[in-house]
PDB file of C-alpha atoms and ligand atoms in Angstrom:
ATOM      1  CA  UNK A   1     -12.754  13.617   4.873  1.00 51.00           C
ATOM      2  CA  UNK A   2     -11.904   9.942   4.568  1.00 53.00           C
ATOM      3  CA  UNK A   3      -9.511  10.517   2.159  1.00 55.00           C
ATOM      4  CA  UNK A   4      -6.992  11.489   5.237  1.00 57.00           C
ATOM      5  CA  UNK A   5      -7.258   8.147   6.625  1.00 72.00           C
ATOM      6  CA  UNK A   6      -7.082   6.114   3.884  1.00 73.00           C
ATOM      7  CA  UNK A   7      -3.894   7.948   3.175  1.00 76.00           C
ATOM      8  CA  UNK A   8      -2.320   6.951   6.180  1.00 82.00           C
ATOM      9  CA  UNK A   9      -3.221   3.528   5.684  1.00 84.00           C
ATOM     10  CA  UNK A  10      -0.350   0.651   5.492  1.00 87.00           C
ATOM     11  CA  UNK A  11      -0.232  -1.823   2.686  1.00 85.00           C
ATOM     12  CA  UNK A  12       1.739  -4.221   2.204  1.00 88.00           C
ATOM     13  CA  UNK A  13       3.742  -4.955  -1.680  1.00 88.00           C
ATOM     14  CA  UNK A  14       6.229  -7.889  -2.584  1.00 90.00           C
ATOM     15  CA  UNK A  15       9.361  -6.738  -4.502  1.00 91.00           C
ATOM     16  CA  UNK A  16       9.185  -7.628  -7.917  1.00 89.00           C
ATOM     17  CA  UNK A  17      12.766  -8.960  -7.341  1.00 91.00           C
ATOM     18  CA  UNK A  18      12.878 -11.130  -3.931  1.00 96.00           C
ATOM     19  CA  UNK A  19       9.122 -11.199  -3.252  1.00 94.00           C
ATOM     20  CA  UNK A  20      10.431  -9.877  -0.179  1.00 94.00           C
ATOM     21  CA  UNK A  21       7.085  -7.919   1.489  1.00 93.00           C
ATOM     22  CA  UNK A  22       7.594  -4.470   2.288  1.00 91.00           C
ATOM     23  CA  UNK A  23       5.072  -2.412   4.161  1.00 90.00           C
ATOM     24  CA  UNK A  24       4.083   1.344   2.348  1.00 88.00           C
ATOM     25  CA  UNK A  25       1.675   3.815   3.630  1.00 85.00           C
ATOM     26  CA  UNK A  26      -1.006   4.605   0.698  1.00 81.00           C
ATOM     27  CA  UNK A  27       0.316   8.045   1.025  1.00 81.00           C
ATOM     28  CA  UNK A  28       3.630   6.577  -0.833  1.00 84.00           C
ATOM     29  CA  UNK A  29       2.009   5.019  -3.548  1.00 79.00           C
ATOM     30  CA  UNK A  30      -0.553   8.062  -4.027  1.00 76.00           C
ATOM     31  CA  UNK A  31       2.349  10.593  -4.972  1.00 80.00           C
ATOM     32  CA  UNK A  32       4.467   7.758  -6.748  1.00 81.00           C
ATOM     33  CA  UNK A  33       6.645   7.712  -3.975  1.00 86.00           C
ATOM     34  CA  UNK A  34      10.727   5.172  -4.660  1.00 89.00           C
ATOM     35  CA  UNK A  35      10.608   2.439  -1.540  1.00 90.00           C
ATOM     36  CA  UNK A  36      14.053   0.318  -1.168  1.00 91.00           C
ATOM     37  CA  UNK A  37      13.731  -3.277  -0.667  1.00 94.00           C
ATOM     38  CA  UNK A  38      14.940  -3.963   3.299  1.00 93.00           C
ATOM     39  CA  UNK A  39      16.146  -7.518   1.489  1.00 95.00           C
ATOM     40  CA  UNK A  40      17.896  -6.672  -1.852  1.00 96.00           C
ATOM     41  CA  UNK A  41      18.638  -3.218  -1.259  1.00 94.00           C
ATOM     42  CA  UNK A  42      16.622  -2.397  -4.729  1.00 94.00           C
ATOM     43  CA  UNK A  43      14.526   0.214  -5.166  1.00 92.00           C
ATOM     44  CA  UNK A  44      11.259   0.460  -6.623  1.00 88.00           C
ATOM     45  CA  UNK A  45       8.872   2.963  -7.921  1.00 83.00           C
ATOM     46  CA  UNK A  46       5.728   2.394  -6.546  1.00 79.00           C
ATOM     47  CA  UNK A  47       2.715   2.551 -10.013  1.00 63.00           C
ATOM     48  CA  UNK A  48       5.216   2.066 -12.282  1.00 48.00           C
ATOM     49  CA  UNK A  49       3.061  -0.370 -14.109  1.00 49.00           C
ATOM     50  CA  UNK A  50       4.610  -3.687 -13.425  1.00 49.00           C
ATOM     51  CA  UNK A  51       3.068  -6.721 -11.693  1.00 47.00           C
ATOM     52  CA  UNK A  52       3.761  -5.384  -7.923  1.00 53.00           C
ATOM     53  CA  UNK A  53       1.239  -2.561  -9.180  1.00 53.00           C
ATOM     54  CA  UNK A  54      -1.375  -4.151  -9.500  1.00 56.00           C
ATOM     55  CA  UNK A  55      -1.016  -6.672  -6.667  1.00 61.00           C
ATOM     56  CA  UNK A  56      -0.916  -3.039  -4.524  1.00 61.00           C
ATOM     57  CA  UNK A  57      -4.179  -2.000  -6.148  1.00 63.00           C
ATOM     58  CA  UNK A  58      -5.698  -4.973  -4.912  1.00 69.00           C
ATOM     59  CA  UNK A  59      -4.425  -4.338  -1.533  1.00 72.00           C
ATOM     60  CA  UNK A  60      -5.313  -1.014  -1.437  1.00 72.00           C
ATOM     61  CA  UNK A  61      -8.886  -2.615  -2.399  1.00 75.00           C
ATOM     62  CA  UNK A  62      -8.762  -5.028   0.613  1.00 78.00           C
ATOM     63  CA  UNK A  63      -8.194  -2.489   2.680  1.00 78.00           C
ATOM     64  CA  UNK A  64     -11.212  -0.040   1.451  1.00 82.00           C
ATOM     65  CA  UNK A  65     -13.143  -3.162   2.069  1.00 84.00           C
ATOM     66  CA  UNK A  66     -11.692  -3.709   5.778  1.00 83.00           C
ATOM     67  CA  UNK A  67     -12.289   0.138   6.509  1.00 82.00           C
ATOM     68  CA  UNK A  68     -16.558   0.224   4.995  1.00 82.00           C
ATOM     69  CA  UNK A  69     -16.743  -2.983   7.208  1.00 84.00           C
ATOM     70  CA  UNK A  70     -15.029  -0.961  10.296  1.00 82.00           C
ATOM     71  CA  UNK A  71     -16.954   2.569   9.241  1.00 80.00           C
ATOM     72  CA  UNK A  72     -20.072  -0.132   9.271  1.00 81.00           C
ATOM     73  CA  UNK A  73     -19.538  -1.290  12.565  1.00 79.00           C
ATOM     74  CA  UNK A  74     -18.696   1.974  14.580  1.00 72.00           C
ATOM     75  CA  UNK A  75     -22.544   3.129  13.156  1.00 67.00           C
TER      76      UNK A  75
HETATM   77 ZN1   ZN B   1      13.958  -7.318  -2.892  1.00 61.76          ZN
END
């Protein structure tokens, strides 16, 4: 049932080209979703293995830790 929220979480990922942050919803990088850089006009596919990757898995793991810590609170 979580699973819908976390979903429409935002994230944030640098371009592996500018470093330019652009802001994803988890959705996006769940179904391997192509974002375009606002900056270099680039696009990139999001778990395509390279070095933005897994800086976005560790984001996505922030935010699991930010939402137990909210879930914590509300009970
Ligand atoms: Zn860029």
């Amino acid at each position: 049932m979580s699973d819908f929220n976390i979903s429409k979480t935002w994230i944030s990922i640098n371009c592996p080209k500018c470093d330019y942050s652009i802001d994803i919803q988890l959705r996006d990088a769940m179904i391997e979703s192509t974002v375009y850089c606002h900056n270099c006009k680039i696009s990139i596919k999001l778990l395509d293995g390279s070095a933005s990757a897994s800086r976005n898995i560790k984001s996505i793991e922030n935010k699991l830790d930010e939402l137990n810590r909210t879930l914590k609170n509300l009970f």
